[in-house]
XYZ file of C-alpha atoms in Angstrom:
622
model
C 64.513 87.747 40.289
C 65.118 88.587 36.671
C 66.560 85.844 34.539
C 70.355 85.411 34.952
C 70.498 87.102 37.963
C 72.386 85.748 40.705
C 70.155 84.217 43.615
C 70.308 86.786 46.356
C 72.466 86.545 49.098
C 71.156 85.368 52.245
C 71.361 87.269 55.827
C 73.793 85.985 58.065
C 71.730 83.353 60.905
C 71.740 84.481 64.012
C 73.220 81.664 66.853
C 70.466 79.734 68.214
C 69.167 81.566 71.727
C 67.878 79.170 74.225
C 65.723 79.601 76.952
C 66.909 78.375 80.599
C 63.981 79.864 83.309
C 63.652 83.535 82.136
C 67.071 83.520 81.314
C 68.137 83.753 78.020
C 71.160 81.571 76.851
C 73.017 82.767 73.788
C 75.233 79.598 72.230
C 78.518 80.795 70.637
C 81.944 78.936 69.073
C 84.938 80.305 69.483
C 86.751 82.309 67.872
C 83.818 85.159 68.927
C 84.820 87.786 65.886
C 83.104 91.295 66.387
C 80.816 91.165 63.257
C 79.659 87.718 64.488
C 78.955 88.933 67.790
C 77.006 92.249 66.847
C 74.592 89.840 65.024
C 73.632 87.529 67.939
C 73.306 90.336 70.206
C 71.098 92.021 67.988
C 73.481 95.395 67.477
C 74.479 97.886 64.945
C 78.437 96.651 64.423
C 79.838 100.106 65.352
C 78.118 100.357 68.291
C 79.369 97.369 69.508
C 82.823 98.275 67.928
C 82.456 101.653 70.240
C 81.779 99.903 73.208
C 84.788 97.498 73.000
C 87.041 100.650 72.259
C 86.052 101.698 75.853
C 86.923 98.447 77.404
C 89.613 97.151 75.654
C 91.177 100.140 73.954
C 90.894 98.969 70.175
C 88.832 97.454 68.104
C 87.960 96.427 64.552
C 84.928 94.442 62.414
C 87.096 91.516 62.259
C 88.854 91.578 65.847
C 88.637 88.842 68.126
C 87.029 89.035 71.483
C 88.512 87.666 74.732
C 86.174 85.389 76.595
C 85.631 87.404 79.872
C 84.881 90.699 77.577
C 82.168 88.808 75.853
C 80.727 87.311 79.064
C 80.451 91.025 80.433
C 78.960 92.551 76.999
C 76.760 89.506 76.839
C 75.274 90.325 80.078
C 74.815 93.982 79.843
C 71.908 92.968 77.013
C 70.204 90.116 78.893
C 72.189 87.093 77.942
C 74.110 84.896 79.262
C 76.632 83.823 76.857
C 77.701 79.637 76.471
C 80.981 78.856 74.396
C 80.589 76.000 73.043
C 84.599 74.433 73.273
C 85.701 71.175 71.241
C 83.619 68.249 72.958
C 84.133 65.021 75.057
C 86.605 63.316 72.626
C 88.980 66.708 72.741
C 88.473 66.887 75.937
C 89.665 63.654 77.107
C 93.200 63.550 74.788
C 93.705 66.805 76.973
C 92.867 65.016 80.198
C 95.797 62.278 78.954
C 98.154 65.367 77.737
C 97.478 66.885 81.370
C 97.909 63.926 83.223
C 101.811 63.163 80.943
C 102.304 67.146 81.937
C 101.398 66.965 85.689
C 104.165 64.049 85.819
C 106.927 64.994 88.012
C 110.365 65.782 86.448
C 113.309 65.188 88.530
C 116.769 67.348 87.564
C 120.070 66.232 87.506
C 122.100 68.330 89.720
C 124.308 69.103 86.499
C 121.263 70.955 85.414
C 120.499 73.197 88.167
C 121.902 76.824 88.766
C 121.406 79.232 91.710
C 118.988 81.252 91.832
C 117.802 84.228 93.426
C 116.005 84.080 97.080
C 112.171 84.704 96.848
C 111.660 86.921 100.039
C 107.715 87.667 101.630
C 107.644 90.494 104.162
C 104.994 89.900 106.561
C 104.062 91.777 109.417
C 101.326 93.753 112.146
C 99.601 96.443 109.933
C 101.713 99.882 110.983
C 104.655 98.311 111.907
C 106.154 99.331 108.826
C 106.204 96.655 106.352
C 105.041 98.649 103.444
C 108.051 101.751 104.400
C 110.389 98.532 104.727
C 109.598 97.871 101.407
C 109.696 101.445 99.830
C 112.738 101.754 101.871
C 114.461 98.457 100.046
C 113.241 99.834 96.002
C 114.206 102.970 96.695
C 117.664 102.383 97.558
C 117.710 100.258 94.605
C 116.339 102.529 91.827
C 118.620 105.489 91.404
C 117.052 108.735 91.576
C 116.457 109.544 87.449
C 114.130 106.442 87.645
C 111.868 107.253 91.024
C 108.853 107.292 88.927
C 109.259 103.311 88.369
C 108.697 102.618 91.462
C 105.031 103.332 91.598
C 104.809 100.405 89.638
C 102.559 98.148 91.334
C 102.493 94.230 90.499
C 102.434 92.305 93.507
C 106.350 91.506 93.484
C 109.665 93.146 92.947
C 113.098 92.396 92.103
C 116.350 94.354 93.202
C 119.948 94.074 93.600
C 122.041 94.291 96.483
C 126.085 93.880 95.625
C 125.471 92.470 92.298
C 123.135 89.715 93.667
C 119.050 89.979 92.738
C 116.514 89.388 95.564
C 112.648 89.216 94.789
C 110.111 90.536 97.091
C 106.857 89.652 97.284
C 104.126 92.322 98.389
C 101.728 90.649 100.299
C 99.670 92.801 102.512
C 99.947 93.194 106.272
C 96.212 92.939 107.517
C 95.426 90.076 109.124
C 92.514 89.259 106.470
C 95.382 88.565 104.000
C 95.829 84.806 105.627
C 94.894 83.297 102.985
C 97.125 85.220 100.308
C 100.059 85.407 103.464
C 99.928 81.866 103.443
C 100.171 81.177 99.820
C 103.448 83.995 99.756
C 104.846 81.881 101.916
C 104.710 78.545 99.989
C 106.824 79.938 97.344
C 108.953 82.054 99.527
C 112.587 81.224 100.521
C 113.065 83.733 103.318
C 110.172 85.504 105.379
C 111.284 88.309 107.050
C 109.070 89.122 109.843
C 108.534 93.153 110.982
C 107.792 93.980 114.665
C 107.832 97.425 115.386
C 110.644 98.042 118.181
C 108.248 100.149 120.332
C 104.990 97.771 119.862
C 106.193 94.046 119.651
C 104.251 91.373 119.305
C 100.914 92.258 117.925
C 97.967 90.169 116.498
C 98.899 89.546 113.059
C 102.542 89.420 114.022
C 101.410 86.071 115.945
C 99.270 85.041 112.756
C 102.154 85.534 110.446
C 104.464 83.688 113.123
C 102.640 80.918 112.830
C 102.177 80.654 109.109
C 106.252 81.220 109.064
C 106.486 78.159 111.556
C 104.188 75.954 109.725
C 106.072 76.335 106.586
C 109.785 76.257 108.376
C 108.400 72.682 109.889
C 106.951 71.544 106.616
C 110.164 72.744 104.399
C 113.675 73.275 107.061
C 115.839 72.754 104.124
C 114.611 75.195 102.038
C 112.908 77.900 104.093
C 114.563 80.500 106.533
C 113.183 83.329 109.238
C 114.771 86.879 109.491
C 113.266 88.899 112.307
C 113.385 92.985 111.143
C 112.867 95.156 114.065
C 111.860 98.290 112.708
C 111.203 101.983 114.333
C 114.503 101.853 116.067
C 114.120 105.656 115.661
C 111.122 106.260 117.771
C 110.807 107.031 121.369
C 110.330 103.788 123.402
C 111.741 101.766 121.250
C 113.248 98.430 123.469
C 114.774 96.297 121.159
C 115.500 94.102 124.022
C 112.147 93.800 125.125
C 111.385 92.563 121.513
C 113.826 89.835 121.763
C 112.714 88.955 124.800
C 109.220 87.964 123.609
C 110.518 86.618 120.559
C 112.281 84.012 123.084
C 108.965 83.103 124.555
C 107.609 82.403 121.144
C 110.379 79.550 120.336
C 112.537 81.951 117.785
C 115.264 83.122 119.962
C 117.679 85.340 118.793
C 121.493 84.760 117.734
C 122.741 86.808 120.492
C 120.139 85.325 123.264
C 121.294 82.055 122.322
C 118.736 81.068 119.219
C 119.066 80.314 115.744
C 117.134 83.725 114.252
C 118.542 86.254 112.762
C 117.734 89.851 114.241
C 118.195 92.689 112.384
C 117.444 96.185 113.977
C 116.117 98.924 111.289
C 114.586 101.658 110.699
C 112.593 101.782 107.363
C 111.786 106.211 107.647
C 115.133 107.175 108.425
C 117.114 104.337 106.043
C 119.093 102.676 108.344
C 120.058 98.984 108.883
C 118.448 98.129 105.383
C 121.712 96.766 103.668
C 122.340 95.276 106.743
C 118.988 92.932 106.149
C 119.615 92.345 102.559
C 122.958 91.220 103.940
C 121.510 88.715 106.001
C 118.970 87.801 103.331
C 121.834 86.755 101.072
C 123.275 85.073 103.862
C 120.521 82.892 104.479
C 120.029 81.984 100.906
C 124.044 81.041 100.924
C 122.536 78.359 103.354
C 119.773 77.411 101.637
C 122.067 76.626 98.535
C 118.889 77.994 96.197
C 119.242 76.142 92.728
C 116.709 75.750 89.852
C 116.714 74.629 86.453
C 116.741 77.342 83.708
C 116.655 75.189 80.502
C 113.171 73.286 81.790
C 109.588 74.184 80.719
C 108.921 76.923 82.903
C 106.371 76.504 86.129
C 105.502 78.623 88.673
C 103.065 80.874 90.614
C 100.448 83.192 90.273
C 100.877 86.162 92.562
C 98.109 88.198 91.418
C 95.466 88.992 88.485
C 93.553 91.580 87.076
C 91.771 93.368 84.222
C 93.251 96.111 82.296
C 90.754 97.995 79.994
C 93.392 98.816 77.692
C 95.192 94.883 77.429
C 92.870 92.455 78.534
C 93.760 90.071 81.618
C 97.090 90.255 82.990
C 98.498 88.439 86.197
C 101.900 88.248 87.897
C 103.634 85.706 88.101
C 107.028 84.332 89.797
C 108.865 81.354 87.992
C 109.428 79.065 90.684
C 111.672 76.967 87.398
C 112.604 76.744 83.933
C 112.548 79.872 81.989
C 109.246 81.867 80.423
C 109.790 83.724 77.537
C 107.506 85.960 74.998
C 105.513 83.508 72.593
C 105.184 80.583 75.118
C 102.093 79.051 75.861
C 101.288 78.951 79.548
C 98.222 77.311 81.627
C 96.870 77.955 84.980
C 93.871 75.864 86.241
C 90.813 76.966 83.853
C 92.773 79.305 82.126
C 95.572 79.567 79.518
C 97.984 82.151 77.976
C 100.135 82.932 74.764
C 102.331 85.011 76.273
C 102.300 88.495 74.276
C 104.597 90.473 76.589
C 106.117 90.835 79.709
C 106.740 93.623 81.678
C 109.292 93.808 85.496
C 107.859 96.272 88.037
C 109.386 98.899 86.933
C 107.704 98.660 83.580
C 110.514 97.789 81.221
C 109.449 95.026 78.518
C 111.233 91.616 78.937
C 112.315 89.098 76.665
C 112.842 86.072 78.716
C 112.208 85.659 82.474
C 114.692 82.605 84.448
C 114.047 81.129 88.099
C 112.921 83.661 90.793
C 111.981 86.591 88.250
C 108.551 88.099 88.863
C 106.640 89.066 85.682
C 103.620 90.414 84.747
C 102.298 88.568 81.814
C 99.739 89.588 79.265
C 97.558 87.639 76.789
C 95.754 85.450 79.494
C 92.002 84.207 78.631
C 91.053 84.739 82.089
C 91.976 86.186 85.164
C 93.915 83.123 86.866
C 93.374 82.512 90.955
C 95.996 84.132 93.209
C 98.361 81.228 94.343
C 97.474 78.814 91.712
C 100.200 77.153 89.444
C 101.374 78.170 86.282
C 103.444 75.541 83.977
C 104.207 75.936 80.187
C 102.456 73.781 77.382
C 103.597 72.706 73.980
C 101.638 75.318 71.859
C 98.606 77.266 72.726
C 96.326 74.928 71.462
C 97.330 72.258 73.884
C 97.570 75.398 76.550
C 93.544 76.018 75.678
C 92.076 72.295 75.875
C 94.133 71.985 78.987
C 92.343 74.936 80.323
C 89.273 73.830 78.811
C 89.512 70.073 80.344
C 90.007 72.021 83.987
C 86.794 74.287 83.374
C 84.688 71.416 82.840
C 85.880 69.532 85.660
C 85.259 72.365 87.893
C 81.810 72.328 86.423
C 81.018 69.098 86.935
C 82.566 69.188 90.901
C 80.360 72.392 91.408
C 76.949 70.548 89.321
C 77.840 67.035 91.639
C 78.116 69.312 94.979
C 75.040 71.029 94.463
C 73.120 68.128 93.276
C 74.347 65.282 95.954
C 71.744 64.885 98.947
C 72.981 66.441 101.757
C 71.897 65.407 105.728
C 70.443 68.399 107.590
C 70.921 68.303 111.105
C 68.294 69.445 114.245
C 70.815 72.426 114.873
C 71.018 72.890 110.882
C 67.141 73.212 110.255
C 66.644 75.475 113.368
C 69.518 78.096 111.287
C 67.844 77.677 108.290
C 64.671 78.675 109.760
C 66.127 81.684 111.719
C 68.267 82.689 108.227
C 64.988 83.001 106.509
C 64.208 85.241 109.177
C 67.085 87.659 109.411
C 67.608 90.823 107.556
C 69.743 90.374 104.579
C 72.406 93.449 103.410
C 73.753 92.669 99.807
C 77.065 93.626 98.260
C 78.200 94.127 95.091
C 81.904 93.856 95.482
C 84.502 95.416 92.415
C 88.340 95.384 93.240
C 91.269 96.212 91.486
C 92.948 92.682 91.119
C 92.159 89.001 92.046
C 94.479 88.586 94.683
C 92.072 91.757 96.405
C 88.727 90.145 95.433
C 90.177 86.967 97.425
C 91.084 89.156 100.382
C 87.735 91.150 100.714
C 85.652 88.066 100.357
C 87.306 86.496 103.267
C 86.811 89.283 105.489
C 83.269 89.987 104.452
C 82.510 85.402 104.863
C 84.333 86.442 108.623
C 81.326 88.955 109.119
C 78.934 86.453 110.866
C 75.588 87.267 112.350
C 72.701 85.721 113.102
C 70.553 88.700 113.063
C 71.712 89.731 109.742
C 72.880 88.263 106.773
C 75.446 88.842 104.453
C 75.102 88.194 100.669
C 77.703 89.024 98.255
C 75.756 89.182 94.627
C 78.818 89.722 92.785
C 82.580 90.265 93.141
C 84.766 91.355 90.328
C 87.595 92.815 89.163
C 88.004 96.278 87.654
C 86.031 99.734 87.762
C 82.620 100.629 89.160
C 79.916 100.556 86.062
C 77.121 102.300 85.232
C 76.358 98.382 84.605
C 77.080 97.515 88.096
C 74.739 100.121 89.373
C 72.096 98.900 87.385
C 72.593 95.383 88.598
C 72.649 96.610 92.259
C 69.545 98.800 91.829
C 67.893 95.213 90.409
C 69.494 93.356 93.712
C 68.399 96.117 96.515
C 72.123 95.880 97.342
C 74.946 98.300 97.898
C 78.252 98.610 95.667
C 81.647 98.566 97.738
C 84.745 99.061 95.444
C 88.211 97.936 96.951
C 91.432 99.932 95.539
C 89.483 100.866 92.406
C 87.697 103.955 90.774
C 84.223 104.361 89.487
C 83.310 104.872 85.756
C 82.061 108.520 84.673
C 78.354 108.801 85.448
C 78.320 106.529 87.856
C 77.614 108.863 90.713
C 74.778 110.661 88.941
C 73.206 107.385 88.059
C 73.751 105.690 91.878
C 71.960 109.428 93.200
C 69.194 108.692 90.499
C 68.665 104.775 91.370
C 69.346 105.522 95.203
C 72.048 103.061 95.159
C 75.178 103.318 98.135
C 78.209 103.315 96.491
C 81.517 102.935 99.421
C 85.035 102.640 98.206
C 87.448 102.206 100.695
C 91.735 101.759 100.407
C 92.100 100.323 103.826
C 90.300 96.646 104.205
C 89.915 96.757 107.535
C 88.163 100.209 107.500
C 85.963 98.647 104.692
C 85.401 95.664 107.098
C 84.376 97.982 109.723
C 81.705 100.394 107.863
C 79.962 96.919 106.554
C 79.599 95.712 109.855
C 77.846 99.307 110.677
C 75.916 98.714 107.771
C 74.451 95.643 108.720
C 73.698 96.568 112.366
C 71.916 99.504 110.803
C 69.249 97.286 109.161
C 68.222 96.099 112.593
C 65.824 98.130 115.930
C 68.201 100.140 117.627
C 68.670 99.134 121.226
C 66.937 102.041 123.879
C 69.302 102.811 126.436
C 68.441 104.885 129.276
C 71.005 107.887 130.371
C 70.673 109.948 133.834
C 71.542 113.329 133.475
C 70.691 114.393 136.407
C 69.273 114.513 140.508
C 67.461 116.980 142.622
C 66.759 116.574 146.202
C 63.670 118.431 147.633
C 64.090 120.379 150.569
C 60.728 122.216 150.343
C 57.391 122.130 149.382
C 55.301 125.387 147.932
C 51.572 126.009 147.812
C 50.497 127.519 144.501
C 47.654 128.842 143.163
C 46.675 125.218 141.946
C 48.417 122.518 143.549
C 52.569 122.457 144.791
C 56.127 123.069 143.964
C 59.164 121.153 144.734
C 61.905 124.073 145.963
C 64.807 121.587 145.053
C 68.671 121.957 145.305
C 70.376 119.924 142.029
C 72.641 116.884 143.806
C 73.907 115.714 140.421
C 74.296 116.608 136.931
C 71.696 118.760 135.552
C 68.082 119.454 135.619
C 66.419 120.290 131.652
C 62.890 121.582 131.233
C 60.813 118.683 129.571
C 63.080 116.166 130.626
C 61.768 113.144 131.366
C 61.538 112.599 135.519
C 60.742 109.854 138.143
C 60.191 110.634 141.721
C 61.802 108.180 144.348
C 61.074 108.350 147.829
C 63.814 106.110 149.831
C 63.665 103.231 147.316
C 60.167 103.888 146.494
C 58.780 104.846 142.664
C 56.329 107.845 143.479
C 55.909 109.188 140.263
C 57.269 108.735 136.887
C 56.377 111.715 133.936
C 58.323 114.680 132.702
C 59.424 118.218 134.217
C 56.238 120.501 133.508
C 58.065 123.696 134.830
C 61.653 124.873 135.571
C 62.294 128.182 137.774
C 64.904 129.972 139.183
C 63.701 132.037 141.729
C 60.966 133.542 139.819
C 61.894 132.955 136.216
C 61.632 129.908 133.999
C 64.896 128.447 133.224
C 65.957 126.259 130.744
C 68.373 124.000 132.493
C 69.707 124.151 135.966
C 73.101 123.077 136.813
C 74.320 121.070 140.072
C 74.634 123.606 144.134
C 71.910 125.512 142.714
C 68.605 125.357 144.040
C 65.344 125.476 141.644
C 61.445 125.101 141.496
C 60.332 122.056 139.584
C 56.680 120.357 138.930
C 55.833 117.334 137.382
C 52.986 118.208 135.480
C 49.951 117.709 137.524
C 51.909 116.079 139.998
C 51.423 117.468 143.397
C 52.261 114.595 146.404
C 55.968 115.923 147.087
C 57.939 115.664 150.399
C 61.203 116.546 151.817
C 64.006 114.359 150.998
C 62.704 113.194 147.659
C 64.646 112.544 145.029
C 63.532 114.204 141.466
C 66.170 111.879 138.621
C 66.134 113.331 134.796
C 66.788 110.815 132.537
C 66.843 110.969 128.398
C 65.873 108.065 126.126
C 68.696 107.713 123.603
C 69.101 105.128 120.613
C 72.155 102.957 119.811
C 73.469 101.109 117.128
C 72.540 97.524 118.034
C 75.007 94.602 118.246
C 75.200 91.797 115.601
């Protein structure tokens, strides 16, 4: 350098990269700022800055990067990305902050107010739940606002004579258990749907059960309304309906019970204020109270990941009130609450007991069901979060690493798993509370011939990355309620990848049950298709003819034939020549009579018994 210069400037160091196997670890601190980020990865800044546009809708050389965003990017280019959060010491003053939090608060009855009922519609898939539903928004948003209710975030709030009612969406497939059961923890009233001309179906007895469970755990604060719907359709019996609702243990009012029966009909609009009636009613008895001026807490209904804002979820506070700018935790991850919108889209300032939001500026996508509860600022909010993470890390690293007893039984599976064909999944949904439902009908997919292996299930659109990764994994993509990314067809054709989306999860079920009986033999199966007796035998030139009449079916040329005399097997081959009268025929119907030979067969006699059979192959059974 020339004298008086200033020392040059050195490059920026890139983070230290680790190796772990063939996997390469990439060690980061938060906050992960774009410029940072381009460096470790290696990348021009605006390329990275482009990529992020397409993701998250915006962004700039000094924006900061949500977690989950980074993870994905991180991957795309062969790393696998480590933040490195406050250590030990931080993470055990949050420990103490949680464990002060998690302390129960009791409220003086001065304090409480009522609060609207939370209500879970549950029901046999086609009975109507989801055109009880429509039916119930509808008639609550007037007719310059239809649009709104599209709006789709797992729960909804109307009014009915000046009083608000929340509805949860859960879905009606009997899959759902998991997710119907969790509705019903934080619901008030469950209001069951039988269809008038159906009754009692299979998931109507699932969800009656769940709804009995939760009315014997909870009598004081939980309530069943029974909504017969399809009262419009021919054979509907409405008595028949109550009658097997008797066997069942929930009699109705009028037979004599304690449940509320309320006949509908969800297409042609009829009986619903009559329901929302007897909702109210039931909440009367329920005397539904909460405390508005607490720290709010709650319930996460469902999660996802928009593109455009970054994780969202919806919640339902269960008490207290959330408002924009609190800091909010759930599990391993945390929220500074940067908006909130209802279900019909309009921004809200503050949300009281019973309100359902949907909330954005989480760090994650938070599990369907789990609590919510507010913290102090977001910085307790994130080692809170942070303190759960690495307990669930260090549950999942003990699990895996503890010794575990493997029985006779066990080793013999093991053995027999090693041995059975494997079909792989790559599973992307379009929020949480979906990934949770798919998974537990795909774990309900048991075979022994064939195993299952989900390689990854996430949230959000179908990626050229995702077809790369399945095209790496031999496995197929199935996306749930979601869309796929432009060029992803080209690029599935190209890599031979299977992509199957599907709106319906038990239609999805269904097809990946085919799909794993198609990796196995087919099963032969034999199918007559036809008889001939013979009533006469023919000299030829060389050897004999059968002069047959067709008993049964039909007799095809090259068809494959045995010859039975009484319960004998003469002769098993195929049919060498067909005639009628003189001329060769193709096929040769039953009451018609016909020449047949079985290629240099010649030993026929009256009364024998010529059967056609064809070799066909099935799908076989798991």
């Amino acid at each position: 350098p020339l004298p008086g210069a200033p020392p040059p400037v050195a490059p920026p160091t890139p983070p230290p990269v680790t190796l772990r196997g063939e996997i390469k670890i990439l060690h980061l601190k938060p906050p992960i700022v774009v410029r940072d980020f381009a460096i470790a990865l290696g990348l021009k800044p605006f390329k990275l800055i482009s990529e992020l546009n397409q993701l998250v809708g915006f962004a700039a050389m000094n924006s900061t990067i949500e977690e989950p965003i980074a993870q994905k990017v991180a991957e795309k280019y062969g790393f696998l990305l480590e933040i490195k959060h406050r250590g030990d010491a931080a993470a055990q003053q949050a420990a103490a902050k949680e464990k002060k939090a998690k302390k129960p608060e009791e409220d003086e009855a001065a304090q409480l107010a009522p609060r609207p009922p939370v209500v879970c519609i549950l029901g046999h898939v086609d009975h109507g739940k989801t055109s009880l539903l429509d039916a119930i928004r509808k008639a609550n948003v007037a007719a310059g606002e239809a649009g709104g209710i599209t709006q789709h975030i797992g729960a909804y709030q109307i009014e009915h004579n000046g009083r608000k009612i929340t509805f949860l969406d859960t879905p009606g497939h009997a899959a759902f258990t998991k997710m119907r059961a969790r509705g019903a923890s934080v619901t008030d009233v469950a209001v069951l749907v039988i269809a008038a001309d159906d009754g009692f179906m299979p998931q109507t007895e699932e969800a009656l059960k769940i709804v009995l469970a939760e009315k014997e755990n909870h009598p004081e604060r939980f309530a069943l309304v029974v909504a017969v719907n399809k009262m419009d359709v021919k054979g509907a019996n409405l008595d028949q309906v109550k009658k097997q609702m008797q066997q069942r243990g929930v009699a109705p009012e009028d037979w004599g019970g304690d449940t509320i029966t309320v006949p509908v009909s969800a297409t042609k609009n009829q009986g619903i204020g009559d329901l929302l009636e007897m909702i109210l009613l039931q909440t009367d008895v329920l005397e539904l109270k909460a405390n508005p001026k607490a720290e709010a807490t709650g319930v996460v209904i469902e999660s996802e990941i928009d593109f455009g804002r970054g994780p969202l979820a919806t919640v339902i506070v269960q008490r207290g009130t959330l408002r924009v700018g609190d800091a909010i935790v759930s599990g391993p991850n945390f929220a500074k609450v940067r908006a909130m919108f209802d279900d019909q889209g309009n921004k809200l300032k503050e949300a009281p007991p019973s309100t359902p939001v949907r909330v954005i500026g989480w760090s994650g996508t938070p599990e369907s069901g789990a609590l919510f509860r507010a913290a102090k600022n977001a910085r307790e909010a994130e080692a809170l979060a942070e303190e759960e993470s690495l307990r669930l890390k260090k549950a999942a690293t003990s699990a895996a690493a503890a010794p575990k007893e493997v029985t006779v039984e066990q080793l013999f599976a093991n053995i027999a798993a090693t041995q059975a064909k494997v079909l792989k999944v790559l599973i992307k949904t379009d929020v949480f509370g979906s990934s949770e439902a798919v998974r537990t009908i795909l774990e309900g997919t048991k075979s022994q011939k064939v195993q299952l292996e989900i390689v990854s299930i996430e949230v959000g659109l179908v990626t050229k990355n995702d077809v790369l990764m399945a095209s790496a994994a031999g496995a197929i993509i199935i996306g749930f309620h979601t869309k796929l990314e432009n060029g992803v067809t080209p690029l599935a054709k190209h890599h031979g990848v299977r992509v199957e989306t599907y709106d319906i999860i038990y239609e999805m079920g269904d097809k990946v049950r085919e799909m794993m009986a198609d990796l196995l033999d087919p099963d032969i199966k034999e199918n007559k298709t036809g008889a001939a007796e013979v009533r006469q035998v023919f000299p030829l030139a060389k050897g004999f003819v059968a002069g047959c009449l067709v008993i049964e079916g039909k007799i095809n040329r090259n068809s494959s034939a045995r010859l039975r005399r009484g319960r004998e097997l003469v002769h098993e081959g195929r049919i060498a020549t067909l005639k009628r009268f003189k001329d060769d025929a193709n096929e040769v119907r039953a009451g018609l009579e016909c020449g047949i030979k079985l290629g240099d067969f010649n030993g026929y006699a009256a009364g024998d018994v010529i059967e056609c059979y064809e070799i066909v192959k099935v799908r076989a059974a798991l």
